[in-house]
XYZ file of C-alpha atoms in Angstrom:
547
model
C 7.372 1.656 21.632
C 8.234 -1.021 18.827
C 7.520 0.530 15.595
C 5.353 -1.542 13.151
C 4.674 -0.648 9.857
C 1.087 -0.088 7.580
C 1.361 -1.875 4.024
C -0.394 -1.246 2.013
C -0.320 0.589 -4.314
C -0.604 2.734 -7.734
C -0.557 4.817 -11.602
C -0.304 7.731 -14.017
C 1.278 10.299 -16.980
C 1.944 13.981 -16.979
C 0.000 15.777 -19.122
C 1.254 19.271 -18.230
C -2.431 21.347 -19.548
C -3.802 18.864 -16.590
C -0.669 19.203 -13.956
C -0.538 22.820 -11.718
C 2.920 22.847 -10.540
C 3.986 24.793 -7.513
C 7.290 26.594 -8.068
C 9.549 28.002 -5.180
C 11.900 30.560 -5.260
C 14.344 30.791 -2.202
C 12.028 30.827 1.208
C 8.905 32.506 -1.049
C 6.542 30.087 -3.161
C 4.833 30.901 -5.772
C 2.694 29.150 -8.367
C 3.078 28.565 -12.069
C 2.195 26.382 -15.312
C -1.614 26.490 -14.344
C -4.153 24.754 -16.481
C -6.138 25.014 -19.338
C -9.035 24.873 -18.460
C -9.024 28.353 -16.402
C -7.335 31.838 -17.405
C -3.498 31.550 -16.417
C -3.957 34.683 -14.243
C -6.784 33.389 -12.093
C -5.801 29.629 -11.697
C -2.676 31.269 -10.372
C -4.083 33.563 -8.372
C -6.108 30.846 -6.978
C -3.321 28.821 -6.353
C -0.933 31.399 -4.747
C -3.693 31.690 -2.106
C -3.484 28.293 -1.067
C 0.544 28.578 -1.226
C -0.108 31.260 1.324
C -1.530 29.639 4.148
C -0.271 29.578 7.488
C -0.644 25.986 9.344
C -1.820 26.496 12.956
C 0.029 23.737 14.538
C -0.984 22.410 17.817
C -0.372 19.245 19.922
C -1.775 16.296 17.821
C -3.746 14.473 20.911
C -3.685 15.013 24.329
C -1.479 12.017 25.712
C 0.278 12.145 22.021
C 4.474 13.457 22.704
C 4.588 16.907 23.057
C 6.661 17.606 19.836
C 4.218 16.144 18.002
C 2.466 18.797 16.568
C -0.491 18.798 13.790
C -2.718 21.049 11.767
C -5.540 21.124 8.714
C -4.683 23.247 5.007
C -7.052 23.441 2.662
C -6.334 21.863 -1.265
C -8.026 22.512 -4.167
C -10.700 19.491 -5.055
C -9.787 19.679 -9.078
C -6.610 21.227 -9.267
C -8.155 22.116 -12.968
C -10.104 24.339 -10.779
C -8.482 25.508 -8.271
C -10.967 28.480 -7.573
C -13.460 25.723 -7.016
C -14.651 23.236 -3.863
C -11.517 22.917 -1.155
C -11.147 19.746 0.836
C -9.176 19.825 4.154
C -5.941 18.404 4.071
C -5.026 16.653 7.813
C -1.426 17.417 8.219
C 1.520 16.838 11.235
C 5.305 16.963 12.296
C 8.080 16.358 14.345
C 10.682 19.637 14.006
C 14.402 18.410 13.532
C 16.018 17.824 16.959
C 18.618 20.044 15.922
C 18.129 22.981 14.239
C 21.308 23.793 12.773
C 21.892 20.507 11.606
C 18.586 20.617 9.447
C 18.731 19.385 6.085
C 15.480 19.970 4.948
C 11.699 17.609 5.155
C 11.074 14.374 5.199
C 7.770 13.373 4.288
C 6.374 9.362 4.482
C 3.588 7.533 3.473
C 2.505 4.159 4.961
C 0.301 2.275 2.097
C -2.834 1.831 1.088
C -4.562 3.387 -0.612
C -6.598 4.671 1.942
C -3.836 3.902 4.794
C -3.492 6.892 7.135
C -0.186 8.739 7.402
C -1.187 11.513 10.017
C 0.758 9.501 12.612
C 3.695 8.490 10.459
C 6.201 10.916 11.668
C 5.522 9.008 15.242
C 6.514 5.983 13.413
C 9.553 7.308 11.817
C 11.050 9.070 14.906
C 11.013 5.046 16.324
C 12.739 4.085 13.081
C 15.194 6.534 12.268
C 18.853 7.165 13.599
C 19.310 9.752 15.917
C 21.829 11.455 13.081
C 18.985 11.326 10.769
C 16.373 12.968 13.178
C 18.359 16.052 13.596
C 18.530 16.002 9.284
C 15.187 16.650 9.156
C 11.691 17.981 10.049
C 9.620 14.758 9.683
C 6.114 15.598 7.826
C 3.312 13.201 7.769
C -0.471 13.665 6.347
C -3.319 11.785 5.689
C -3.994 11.200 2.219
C -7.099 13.752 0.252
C -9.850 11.233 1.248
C -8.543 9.906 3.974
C -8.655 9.645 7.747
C -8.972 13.112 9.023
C -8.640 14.418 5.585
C -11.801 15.012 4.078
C -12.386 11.654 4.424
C -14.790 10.009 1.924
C -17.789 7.087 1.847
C -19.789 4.848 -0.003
C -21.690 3.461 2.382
C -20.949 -0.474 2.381
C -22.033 -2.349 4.886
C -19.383 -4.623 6.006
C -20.316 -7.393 4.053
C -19.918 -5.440 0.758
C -16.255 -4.589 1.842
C -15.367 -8.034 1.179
C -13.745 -7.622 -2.332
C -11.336 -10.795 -2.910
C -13.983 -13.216 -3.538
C -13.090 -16.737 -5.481
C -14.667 -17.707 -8.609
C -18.067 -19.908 -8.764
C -20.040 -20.390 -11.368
C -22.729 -20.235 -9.399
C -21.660 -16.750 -7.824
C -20.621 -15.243 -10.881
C -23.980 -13.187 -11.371
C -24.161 -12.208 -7.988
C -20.432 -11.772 -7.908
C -21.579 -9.058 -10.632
C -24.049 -7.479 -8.719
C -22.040 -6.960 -6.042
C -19.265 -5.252 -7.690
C -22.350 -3.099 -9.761
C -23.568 -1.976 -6.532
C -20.320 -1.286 -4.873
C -19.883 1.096 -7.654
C -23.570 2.826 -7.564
C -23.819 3.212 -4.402
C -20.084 5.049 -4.479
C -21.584 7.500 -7.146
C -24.547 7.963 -5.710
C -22.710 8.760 -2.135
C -19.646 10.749 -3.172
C -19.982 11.444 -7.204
C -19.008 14.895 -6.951
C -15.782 13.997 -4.615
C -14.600 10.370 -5.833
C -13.285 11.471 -9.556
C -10.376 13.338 -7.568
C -9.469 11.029 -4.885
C -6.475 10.220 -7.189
C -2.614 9.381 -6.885
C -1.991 11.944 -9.032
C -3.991 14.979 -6.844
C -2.088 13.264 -3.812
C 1.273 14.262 -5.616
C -0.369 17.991 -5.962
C -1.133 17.904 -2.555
C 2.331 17.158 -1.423
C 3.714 19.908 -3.758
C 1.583 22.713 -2.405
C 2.116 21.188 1.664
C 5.842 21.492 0.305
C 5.184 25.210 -0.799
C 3.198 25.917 2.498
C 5.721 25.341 4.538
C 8.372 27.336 2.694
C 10.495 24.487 1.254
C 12.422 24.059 -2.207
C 12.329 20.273 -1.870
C 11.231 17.346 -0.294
C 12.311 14.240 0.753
C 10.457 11.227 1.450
C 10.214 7.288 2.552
C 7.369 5.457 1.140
C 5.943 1.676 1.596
C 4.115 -0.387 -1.091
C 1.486 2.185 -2.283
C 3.621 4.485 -1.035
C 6.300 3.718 -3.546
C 3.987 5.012 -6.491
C 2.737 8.128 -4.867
C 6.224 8.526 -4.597
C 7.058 7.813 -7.993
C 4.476 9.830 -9.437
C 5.344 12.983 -7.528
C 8.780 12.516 -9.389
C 7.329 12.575 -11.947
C 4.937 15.512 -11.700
C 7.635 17.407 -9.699
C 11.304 16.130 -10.401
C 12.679 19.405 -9.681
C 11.324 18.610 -6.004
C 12.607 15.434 -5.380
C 15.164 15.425 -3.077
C 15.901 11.859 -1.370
C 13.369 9.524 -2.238
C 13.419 6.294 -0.737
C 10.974 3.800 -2.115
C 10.473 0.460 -0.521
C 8.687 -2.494 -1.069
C 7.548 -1.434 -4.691
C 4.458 -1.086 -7.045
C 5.601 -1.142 -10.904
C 3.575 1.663 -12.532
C 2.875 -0.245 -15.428
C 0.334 -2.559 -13.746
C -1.618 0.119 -11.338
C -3.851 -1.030 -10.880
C -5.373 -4.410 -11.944
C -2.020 -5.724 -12.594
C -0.511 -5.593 -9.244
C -3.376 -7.081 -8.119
C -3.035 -9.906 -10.112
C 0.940 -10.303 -9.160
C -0.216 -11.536 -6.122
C -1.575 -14.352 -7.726
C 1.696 -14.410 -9.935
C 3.723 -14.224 -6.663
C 2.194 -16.718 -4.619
C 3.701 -19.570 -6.935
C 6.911 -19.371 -6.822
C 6.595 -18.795 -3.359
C 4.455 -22.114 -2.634
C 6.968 -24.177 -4.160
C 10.070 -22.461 -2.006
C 7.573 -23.502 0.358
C 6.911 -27.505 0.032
C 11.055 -27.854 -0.660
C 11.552 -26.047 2.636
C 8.821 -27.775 4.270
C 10.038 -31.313 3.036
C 13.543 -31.040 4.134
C 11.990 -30.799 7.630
C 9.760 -33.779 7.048
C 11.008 -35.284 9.705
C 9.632 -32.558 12.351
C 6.956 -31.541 10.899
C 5.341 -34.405 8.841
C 4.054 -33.268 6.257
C 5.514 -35.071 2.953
C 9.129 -36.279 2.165
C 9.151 -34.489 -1.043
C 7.965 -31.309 -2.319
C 5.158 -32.890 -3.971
C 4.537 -34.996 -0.560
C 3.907 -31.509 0.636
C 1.734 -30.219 -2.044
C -0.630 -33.345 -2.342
C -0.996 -32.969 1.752
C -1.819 -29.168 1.180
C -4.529 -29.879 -1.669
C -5.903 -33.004 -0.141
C -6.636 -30.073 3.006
C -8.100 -28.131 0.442
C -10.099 -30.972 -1.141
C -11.615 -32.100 2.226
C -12.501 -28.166 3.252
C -14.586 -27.682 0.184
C -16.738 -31.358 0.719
C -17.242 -30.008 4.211
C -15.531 -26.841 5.990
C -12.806 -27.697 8.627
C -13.552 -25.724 12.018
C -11.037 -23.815 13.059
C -11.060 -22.187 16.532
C -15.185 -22.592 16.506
C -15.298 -21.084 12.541
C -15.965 -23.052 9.531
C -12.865 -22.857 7.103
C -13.383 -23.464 3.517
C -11.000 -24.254 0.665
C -10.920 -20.884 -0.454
C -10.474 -19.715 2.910
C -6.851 -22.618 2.718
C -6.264 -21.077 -0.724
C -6.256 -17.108 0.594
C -4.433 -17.689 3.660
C -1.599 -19.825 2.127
C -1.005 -16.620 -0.404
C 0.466 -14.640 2.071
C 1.733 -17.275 5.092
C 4.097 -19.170 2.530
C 6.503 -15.920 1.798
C 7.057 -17.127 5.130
C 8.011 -20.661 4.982
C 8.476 -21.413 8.949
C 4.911 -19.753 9.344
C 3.047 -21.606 6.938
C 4.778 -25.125 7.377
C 3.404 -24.568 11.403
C 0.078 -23.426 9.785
C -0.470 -26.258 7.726
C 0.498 -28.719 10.847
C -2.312 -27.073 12.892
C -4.715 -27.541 9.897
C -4.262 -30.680 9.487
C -4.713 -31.576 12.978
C -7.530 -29.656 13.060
C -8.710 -31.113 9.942
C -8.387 -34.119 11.927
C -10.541 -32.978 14.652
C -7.879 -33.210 17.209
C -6.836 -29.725 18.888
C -5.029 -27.058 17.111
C -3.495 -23.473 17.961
C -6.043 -21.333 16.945
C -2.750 -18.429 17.053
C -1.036 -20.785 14.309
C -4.019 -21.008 12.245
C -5.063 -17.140 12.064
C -3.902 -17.513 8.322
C -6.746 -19.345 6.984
C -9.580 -17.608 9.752
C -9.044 -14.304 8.591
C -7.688 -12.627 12.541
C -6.563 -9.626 11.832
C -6.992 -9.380 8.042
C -7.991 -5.702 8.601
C -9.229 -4.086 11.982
C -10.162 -1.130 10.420
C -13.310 0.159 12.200
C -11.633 1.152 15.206
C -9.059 2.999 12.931
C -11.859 5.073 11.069
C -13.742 6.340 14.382
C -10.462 6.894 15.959
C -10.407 9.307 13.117
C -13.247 10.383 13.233
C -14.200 8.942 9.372
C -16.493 6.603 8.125
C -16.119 3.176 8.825
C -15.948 2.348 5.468
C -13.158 5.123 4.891
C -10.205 3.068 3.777
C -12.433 0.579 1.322
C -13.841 4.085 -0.541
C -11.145 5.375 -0.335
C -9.217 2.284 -1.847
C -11.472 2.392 -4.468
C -11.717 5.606 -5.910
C -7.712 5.341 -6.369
C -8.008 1.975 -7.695
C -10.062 2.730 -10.141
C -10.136 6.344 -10.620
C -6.255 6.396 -11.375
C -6.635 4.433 -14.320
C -9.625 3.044 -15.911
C -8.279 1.954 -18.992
C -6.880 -0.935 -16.890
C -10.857 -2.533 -16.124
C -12.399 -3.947 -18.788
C -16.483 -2.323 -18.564
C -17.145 -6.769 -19.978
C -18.447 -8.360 -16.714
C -17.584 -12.028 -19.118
C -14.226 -10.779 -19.521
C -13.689 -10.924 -15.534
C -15.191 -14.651 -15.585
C -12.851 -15.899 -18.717
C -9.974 -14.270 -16.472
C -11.114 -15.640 -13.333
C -11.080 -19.405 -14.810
C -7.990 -18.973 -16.906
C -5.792 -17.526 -14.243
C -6.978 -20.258 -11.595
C -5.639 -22.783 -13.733
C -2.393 -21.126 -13.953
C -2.051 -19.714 -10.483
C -4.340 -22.263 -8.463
C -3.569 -20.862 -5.052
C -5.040 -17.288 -5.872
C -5.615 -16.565 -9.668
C -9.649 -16.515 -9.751
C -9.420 -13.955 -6.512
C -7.337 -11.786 -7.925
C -8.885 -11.701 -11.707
C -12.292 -11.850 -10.793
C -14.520 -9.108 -10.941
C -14.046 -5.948 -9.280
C -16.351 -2.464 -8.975
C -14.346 -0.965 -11.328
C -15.710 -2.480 -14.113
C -18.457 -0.373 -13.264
C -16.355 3.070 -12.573
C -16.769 6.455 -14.239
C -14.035 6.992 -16.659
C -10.988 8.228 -15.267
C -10.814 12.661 -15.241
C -6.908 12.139 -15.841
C -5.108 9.667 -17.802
C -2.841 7.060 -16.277
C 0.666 8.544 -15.533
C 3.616 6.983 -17.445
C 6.511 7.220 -15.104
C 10.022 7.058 -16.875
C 12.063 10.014 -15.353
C 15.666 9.897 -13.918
C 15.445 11.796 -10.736
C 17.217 9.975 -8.320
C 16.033 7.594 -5.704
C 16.392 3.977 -3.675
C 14.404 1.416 -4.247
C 14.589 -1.623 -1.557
C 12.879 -5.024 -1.847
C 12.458 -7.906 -0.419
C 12.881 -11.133 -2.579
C 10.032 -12.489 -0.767
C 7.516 -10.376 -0.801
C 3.615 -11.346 -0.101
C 2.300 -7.814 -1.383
C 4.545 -6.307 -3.896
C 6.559 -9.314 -5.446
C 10.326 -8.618 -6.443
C 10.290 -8.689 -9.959
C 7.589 -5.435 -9.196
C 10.394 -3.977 -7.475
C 12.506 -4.370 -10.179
C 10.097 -3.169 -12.638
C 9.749 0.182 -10.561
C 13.683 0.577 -10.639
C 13.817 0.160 -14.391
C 11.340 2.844 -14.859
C 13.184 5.221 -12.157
C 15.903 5.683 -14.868
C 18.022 7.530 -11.809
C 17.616 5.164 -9.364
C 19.639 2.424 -7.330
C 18.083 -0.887 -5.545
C 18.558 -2.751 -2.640
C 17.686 -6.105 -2.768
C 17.599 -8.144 0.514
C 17.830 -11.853 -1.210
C 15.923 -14.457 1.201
C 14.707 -11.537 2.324
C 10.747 -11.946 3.810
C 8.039 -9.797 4.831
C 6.640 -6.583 3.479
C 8.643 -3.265 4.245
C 12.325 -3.554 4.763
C 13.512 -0.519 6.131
C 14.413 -0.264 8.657
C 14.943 -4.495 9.639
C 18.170 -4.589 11.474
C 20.135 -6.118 8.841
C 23.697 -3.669 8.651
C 24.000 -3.865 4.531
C 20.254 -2.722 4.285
C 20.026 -0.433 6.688
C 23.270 0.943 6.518
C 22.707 2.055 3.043
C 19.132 3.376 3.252
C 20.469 5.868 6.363
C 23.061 6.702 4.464
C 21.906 8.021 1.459
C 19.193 9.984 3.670
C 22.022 11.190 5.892
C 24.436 12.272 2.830
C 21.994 12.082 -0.417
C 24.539 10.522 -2.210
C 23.419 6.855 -3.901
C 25.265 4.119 -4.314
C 27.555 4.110 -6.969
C 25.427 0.498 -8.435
C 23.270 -1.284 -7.322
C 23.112 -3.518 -3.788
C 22.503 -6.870 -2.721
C 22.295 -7.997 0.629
C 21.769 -11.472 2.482
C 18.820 -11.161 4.925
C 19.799 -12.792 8.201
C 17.154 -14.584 10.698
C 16.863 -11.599 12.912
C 15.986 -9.518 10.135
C 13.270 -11.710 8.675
C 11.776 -11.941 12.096
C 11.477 -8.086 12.049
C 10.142 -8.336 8.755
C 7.495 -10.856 10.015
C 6.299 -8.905 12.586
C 5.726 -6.063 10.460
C 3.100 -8.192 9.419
C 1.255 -7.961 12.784
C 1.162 -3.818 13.346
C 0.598 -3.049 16.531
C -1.296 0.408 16.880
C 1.039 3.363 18.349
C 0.356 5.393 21.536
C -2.625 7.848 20.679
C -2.292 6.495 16.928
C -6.135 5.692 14.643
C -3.289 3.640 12.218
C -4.733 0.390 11.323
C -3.168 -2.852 11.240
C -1.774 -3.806 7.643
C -4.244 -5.572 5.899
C -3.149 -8.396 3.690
C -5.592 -6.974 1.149
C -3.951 -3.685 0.348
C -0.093 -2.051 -0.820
């Protein structure tokens, strides 16, 4: 079984009135600072009942490996009120394969928000060393809201799950609407429940799974969104924070309209790597002599698709469509030089590999229906889910100015023409409640690894090393020419090598690392890209919309 990898983003501050923390003494937990807003003595009591469940693990599926065991807690809704409305809390694990080798838990997240995690410790038994396997219990769990884990709706049709729309004029309004119904029908389906669907409650959640099952401290690997769930539970819990390993990272300072808008930011410098690579290879692959050869052959595609779309394997493709496709295939610059051949051919109307031109169609972009009734949630799960992180974790980042969105849109086309008005238009949280908590402010200096890729579609480097300049503790890995996002594990010896080590030994390196990606390990990172789905797993493929 090839492991593949979900990608999958986000923010907030500790305001400690607003942040229960779960304290453990030796093998016994037991809660303290409880909040304000109940009397210290029943918010604790409340609490310590939670602490005191007892999972009642069982085989996760029937054809699913014996070992791999899984079970359901219950969390507070409003950790504010933790006497109040439970939600169910969809948790699993693999035990350490040797017991008196154990070094403690490793928990993981895949991405999202809204990506599933139940299966993860499947995933990381694939990726991890034997040595490291016998370190530790590995502890996955779908996210509050997610999955098998009270999982939440709007119900969107599918149509209104398509949120990275292009600016028009002419669309604006409707554009508008969209984003104002998105929002409505999100209150009026799940008002009560959406408010706490947050980064920050995910961090409480991990804290009290950490107390249920007896533990002092956790460690943890987490991808894209990952890396700020991570981050934030540092930051709620830095007492807790064993070996954190954060890869392929969000900066906390843009969650969450911000690191949207990077990938509009990204994509530049990326399509001009591109056209240079491409035009040193003119001479196989035709398309320009000279970098700007290559870009005039790329717009005058672009040009030509929005007089009159250019079918591609039987479906009309539009400029935009060119324009969102190329955002993610030129990190790759092999991929989207063979892309761009097939367009123009097509373009052309001579035949083209319909497999070489699943950038610009949309295959695959997110296969997420069969994930959601594989787990038994909605089939708009991950998009309300998305959302209610996305804009509940920090509000103060949407403008409530619907013009504001269009002057965005049109400015940030003109400076990022490949993806600026997607990523800057209008979005339903201009039409959110107000965030219950305030943004978290990370700047601690528990220790942990970040690793990045320099090319990165999702989470561009200088994100990365935003993340590791808040993480005052921290060390990075950076993979330079390194592509695809997720980097652990990818093959490479400097990458990899340090990553198992510091989970094998907890000891960071004593600066900071660079390594050289090789061709073998940008392959790997390629094809985590293109997830396949594991054995008895509801994980869906990494969608080129989400962290």
């Amino acid at each position: 079984m090839r492991r593949r990898r979900l990608a999958p983003l986000l923010a907030v501050s500790v305001t400690a009135t607003l942040a229960p923390v779960l304290a453990t003494s030796t093998a016994t937990a037991a809660t303290a600072a409880t909040p304000s807003t109940a009397s210290s003595s029943a918010a604790t009591g409340a609490l310590d009942r939670y602490v005191k469940q007892k999972p009642q693990w069982k085989r996760c599926e029937a054809d699913a490996p014996a070992e791999f065991e899984c079970a359901t807690i219950k969390v507070p809704l409003d950790y504010r009120v933790p006497g109040g409305k439970r939600i169910d809390l969809a948790i699993s694990r693999i035990r350490s394969t040797a017991p008196d080798k154990r070094h403690g838990v490793l928990f993981s997240n895949p991405g999202g928000p809204g990506g599933q995690g139940l299966y993860m410790p499947l995933e990381m038994q694939e990726m991890l060393p034997e040595s490291a396997r016998q370190k530790y219990d590995l502890i996955g769990f779908d996210p509050r809201g997610v999955g098998r884990s009270s999982p939440v709706s709007c119900g969107l049709e599918p149509e209104e799950e398509n949120w990275l729309r292009p600016y028009k004029e002419e669309m604006f309004d409707k554009d508008v609407a969209w984003a104002r119904e998105v929002a409505d029908k999100c209150r009026e389906k799940a008002g009560d429940t959406l408010p706490h669907i947050t980064t920050r409650n995910t961090a409480r959640d991990m804290d009290l799974l950490r107390a249920v099952l007896g533990e002092k401290k956790i460690s943890y690997v987490g991808y894209s969104y990952g890396t700020y769930l991570g981050a934030v539970y540092t930051q709620l819990f830095p007492d807790r924070a064993d070996r954190f390993v954060l890869d392929s990272a969000v900066d906390p300072a843009r969650a969450w309209r911000g690191m949207i808008q990077w990938w509009a930011e990204g994509a530049e410098p990326a399509f001009d790597r591109w056209t240079e690579w491409a035009a040193a290879r003119s001479e196989k692959y035709g398309l320009g002599d000279t970098p700007k050869e290559v870009d005039r052959t790329f717009w005058d595609l672009v040009a030509q698709a929005d007089e009159e779309p250019i079918e591609v394997d039987g479906q009309p493709t539009t400029g935009d469509d060119i324009r969102s496709g190329i955002r993610g295939a030129v990190f790759s610059p092999e991929y989207a030089t063979e892309a761009v051949v097939e367009l123009k051919k097509a373009a052309a109307g001579e035949p083209a590999s319909a497999k070489k031109l699943a950038a610009f169609t949309g295959s695959g972009q997110a296969g997420t229906a069969g994930a959601a009734d594989a787990a038994e949630a909605p089939d708009d799960n991950m998009t309300a889910s998305f959302w209610a992180v996305v804009c509940g974790d920090n509000s103060a980042a949407w403008s409530r100015d619907p013009e504001s969105y269009r002057q965005d849109a049109i400015e940030d086309k003109g400076r990022y023409p490949l993806f600026g008005d997607f990523a800057s238009n209008i979005k339903p949280c201009a039409f959110w409640d107000k965030s219950v908590e305030p943004a978290t402010r990370v700047n601690n200096k528990v220790g942990s690894l970040v690793v990045q890729n320099e090319w990165d579609s999702q989470t561009p480097l200088p994100s990365g090393q935003a993340l590791h300049a808040t993480l005052k503790g921290s060390k990075m890995v950076t993979v330079l020419g390194g592509e695809g996002h997720g980097v652990y594990p990818n093959g490479n010896a400097c990458t990899d090598g340090t990553v198992t080590g510091y989970l094998l030994n907890g000891k960071l390196p004593a600066k900071d690392v660079t390594c050289e990606a090789t061709a073998d390990s940008n392959a790997e990172g390629r094809k985590n890209q293109k997830r396949d789905v594991l054995p008895g797993s509801p994980l869906p493929e990494r969608a080129p919309d989400r962290f």
